[in-house]
Short mmCIF file of C-alpha atoms in Angstrom, two decimals:
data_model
loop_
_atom_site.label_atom_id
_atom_site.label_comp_id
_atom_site.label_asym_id
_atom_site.label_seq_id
_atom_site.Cartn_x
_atom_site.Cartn_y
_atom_site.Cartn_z
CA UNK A 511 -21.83 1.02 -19.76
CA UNK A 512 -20.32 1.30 -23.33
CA UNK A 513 -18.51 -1.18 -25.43
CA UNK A 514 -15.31 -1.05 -26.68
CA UNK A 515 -15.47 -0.24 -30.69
CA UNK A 516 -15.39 -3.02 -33.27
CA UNK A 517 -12.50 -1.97 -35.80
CA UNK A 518 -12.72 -4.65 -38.73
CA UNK A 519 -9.12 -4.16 -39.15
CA UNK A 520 -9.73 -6.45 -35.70
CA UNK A 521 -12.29 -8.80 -37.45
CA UNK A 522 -10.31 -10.16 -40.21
CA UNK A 523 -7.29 -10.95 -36.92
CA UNK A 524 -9.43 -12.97 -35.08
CA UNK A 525 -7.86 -12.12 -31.90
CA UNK A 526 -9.33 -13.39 -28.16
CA UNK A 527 -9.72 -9.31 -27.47
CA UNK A 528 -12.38 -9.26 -30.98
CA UNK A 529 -14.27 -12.49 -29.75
CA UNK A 530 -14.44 -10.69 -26.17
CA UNK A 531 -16.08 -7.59 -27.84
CA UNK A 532 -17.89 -9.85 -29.74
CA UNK A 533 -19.07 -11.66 -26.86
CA UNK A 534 -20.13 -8.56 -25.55
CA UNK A 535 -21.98 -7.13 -28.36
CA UNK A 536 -23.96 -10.48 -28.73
CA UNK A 537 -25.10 -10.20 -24.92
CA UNK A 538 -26.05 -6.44 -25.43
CA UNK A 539 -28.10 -7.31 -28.49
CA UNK A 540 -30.15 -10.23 -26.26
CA UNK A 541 -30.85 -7.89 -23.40
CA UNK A 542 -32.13 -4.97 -26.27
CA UNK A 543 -34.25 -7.96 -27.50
CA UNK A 544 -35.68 -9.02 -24.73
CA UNK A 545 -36.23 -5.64 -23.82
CA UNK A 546 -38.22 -4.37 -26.83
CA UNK A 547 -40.03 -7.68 -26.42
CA UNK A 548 -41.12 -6.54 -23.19
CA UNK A 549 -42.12 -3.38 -24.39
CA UNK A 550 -44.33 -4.54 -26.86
CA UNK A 551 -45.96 -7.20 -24.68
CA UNK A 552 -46.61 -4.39 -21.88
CA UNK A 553 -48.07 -2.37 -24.13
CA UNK A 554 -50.19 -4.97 -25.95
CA UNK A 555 -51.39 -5.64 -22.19
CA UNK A 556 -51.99 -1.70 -21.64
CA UNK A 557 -54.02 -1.31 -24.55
CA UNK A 558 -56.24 -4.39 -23.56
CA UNK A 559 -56.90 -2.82 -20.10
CA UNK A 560 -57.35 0.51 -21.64
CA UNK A 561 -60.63 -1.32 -23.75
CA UNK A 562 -61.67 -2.91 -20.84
CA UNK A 563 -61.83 -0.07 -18.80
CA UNK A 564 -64.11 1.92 -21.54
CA UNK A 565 -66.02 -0.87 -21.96
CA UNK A 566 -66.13 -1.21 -17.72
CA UNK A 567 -67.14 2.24 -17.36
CA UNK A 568 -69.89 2.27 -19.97
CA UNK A 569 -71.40 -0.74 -18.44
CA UNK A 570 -71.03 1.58 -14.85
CA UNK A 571 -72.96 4.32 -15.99
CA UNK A 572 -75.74 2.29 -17.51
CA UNK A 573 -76.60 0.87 -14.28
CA UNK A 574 -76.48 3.55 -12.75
CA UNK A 575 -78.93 5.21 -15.42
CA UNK A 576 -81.08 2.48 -14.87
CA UNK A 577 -81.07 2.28 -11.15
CA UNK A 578 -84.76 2.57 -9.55
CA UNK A 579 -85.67 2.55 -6.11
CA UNK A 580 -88.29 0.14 -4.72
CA UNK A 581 -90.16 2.27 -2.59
CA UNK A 582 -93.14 1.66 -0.05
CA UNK A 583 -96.34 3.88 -0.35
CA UNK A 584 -97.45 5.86 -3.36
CA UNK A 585 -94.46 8.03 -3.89
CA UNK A 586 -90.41 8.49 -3.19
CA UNK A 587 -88.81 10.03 0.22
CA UNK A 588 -86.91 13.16 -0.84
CA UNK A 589 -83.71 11.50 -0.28
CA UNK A 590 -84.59 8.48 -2.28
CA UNK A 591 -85.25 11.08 -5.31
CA UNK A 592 -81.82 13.18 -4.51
CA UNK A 593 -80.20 10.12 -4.60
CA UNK A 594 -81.62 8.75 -7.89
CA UNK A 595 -80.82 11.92 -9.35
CA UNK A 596 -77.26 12.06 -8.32
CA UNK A 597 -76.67 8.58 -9.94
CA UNK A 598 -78.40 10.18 -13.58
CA UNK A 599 -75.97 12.95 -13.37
CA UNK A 600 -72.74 11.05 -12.32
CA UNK A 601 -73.70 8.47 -14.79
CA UNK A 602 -74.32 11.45 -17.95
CA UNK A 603 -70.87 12.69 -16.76
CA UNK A 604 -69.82 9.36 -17.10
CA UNK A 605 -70.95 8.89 -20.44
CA UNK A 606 -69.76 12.93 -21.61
CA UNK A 607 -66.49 11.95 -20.29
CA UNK A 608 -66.10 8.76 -22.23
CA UNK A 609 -67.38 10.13 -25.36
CA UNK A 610 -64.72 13.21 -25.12
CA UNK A 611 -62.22 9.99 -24.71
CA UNK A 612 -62.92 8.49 -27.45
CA UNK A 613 -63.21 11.39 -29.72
CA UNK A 614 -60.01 11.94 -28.39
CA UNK A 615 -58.60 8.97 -29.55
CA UNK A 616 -60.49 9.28 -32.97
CA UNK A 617 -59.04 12.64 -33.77
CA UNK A 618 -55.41 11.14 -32.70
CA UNK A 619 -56.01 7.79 -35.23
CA UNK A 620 -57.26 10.20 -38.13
CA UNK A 621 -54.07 13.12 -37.60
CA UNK A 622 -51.96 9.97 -37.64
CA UNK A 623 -53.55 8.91 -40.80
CA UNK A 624 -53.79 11.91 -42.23
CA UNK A 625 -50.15 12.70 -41.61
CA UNK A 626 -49.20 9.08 -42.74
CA UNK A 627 -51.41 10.32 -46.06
CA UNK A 628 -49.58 13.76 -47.04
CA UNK A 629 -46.34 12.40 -46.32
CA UNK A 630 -47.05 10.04 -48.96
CA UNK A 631 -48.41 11.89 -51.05
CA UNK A 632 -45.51 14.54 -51.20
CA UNK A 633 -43.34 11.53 -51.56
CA UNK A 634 -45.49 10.85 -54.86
CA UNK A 635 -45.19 14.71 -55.94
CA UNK A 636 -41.35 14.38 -55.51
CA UNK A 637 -41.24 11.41 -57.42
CA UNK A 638 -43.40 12.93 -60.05
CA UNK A 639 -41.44 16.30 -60.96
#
């Protein structure tokens, strides 16, 4: 929904139709704060998760590195050595996957920083000639 305009030929008037506009205004720039406020909160809350979860699946594929079977006898059924194999495997994918994340996010932080760097920089060269 839009507001009607503000003309500050209206302000200096005073007039019940400017303090309605006003009024207006005012509530829009609440909800826009509350809003953003949300925003940042959610976010704050999504980047929390998004540590716990690396830190989550880490922890995952360690135990299932280290998982050993008791066994009975001298040696392993063939199933019991499958099985311990499949958990190495799914827990080096795992770890390959959360590696590849992270680099991920590495290369992301140091393009942001290095963009953040030239863009200064050519600020600096303008300046300069």
């Amino acid at each position: 929904m839009g507001h009607p305009p503000l003309e500050f030929s209206d302000c200096y008037l005073d007039s019940p139709d400017f303090r309605q506009r006003l009024k207006y205004y005012e509530e829009e720039l609440e909800r826009t704060n509350k809003f953003i406020k949300d925003v940042i909160k959610d976010g704050s809350a999504l980047i929390s998760a998004m540590r716990n979860y690396s830190s989550a699946v880490q922890k995952f594929s360690q135990t299932l590195q280290s998982f050993q079977f008791d066994f009975i006898g001298d040696t392993l059924t063939d199933d019991e050595i499958n099985i311990a194999e499949s958990f190495k495997e799914f827990a080096e994918l795992l770890n390959e996957v959360e590696n590849e994340r992270m680099m991920m996010e590495r290369k992301k932080k140091f393009e942001k920083d290095g963009e953040r760097f030239y863009s200064l920089l050519d600020r600096h060269l303008h300046l300069s000639s």
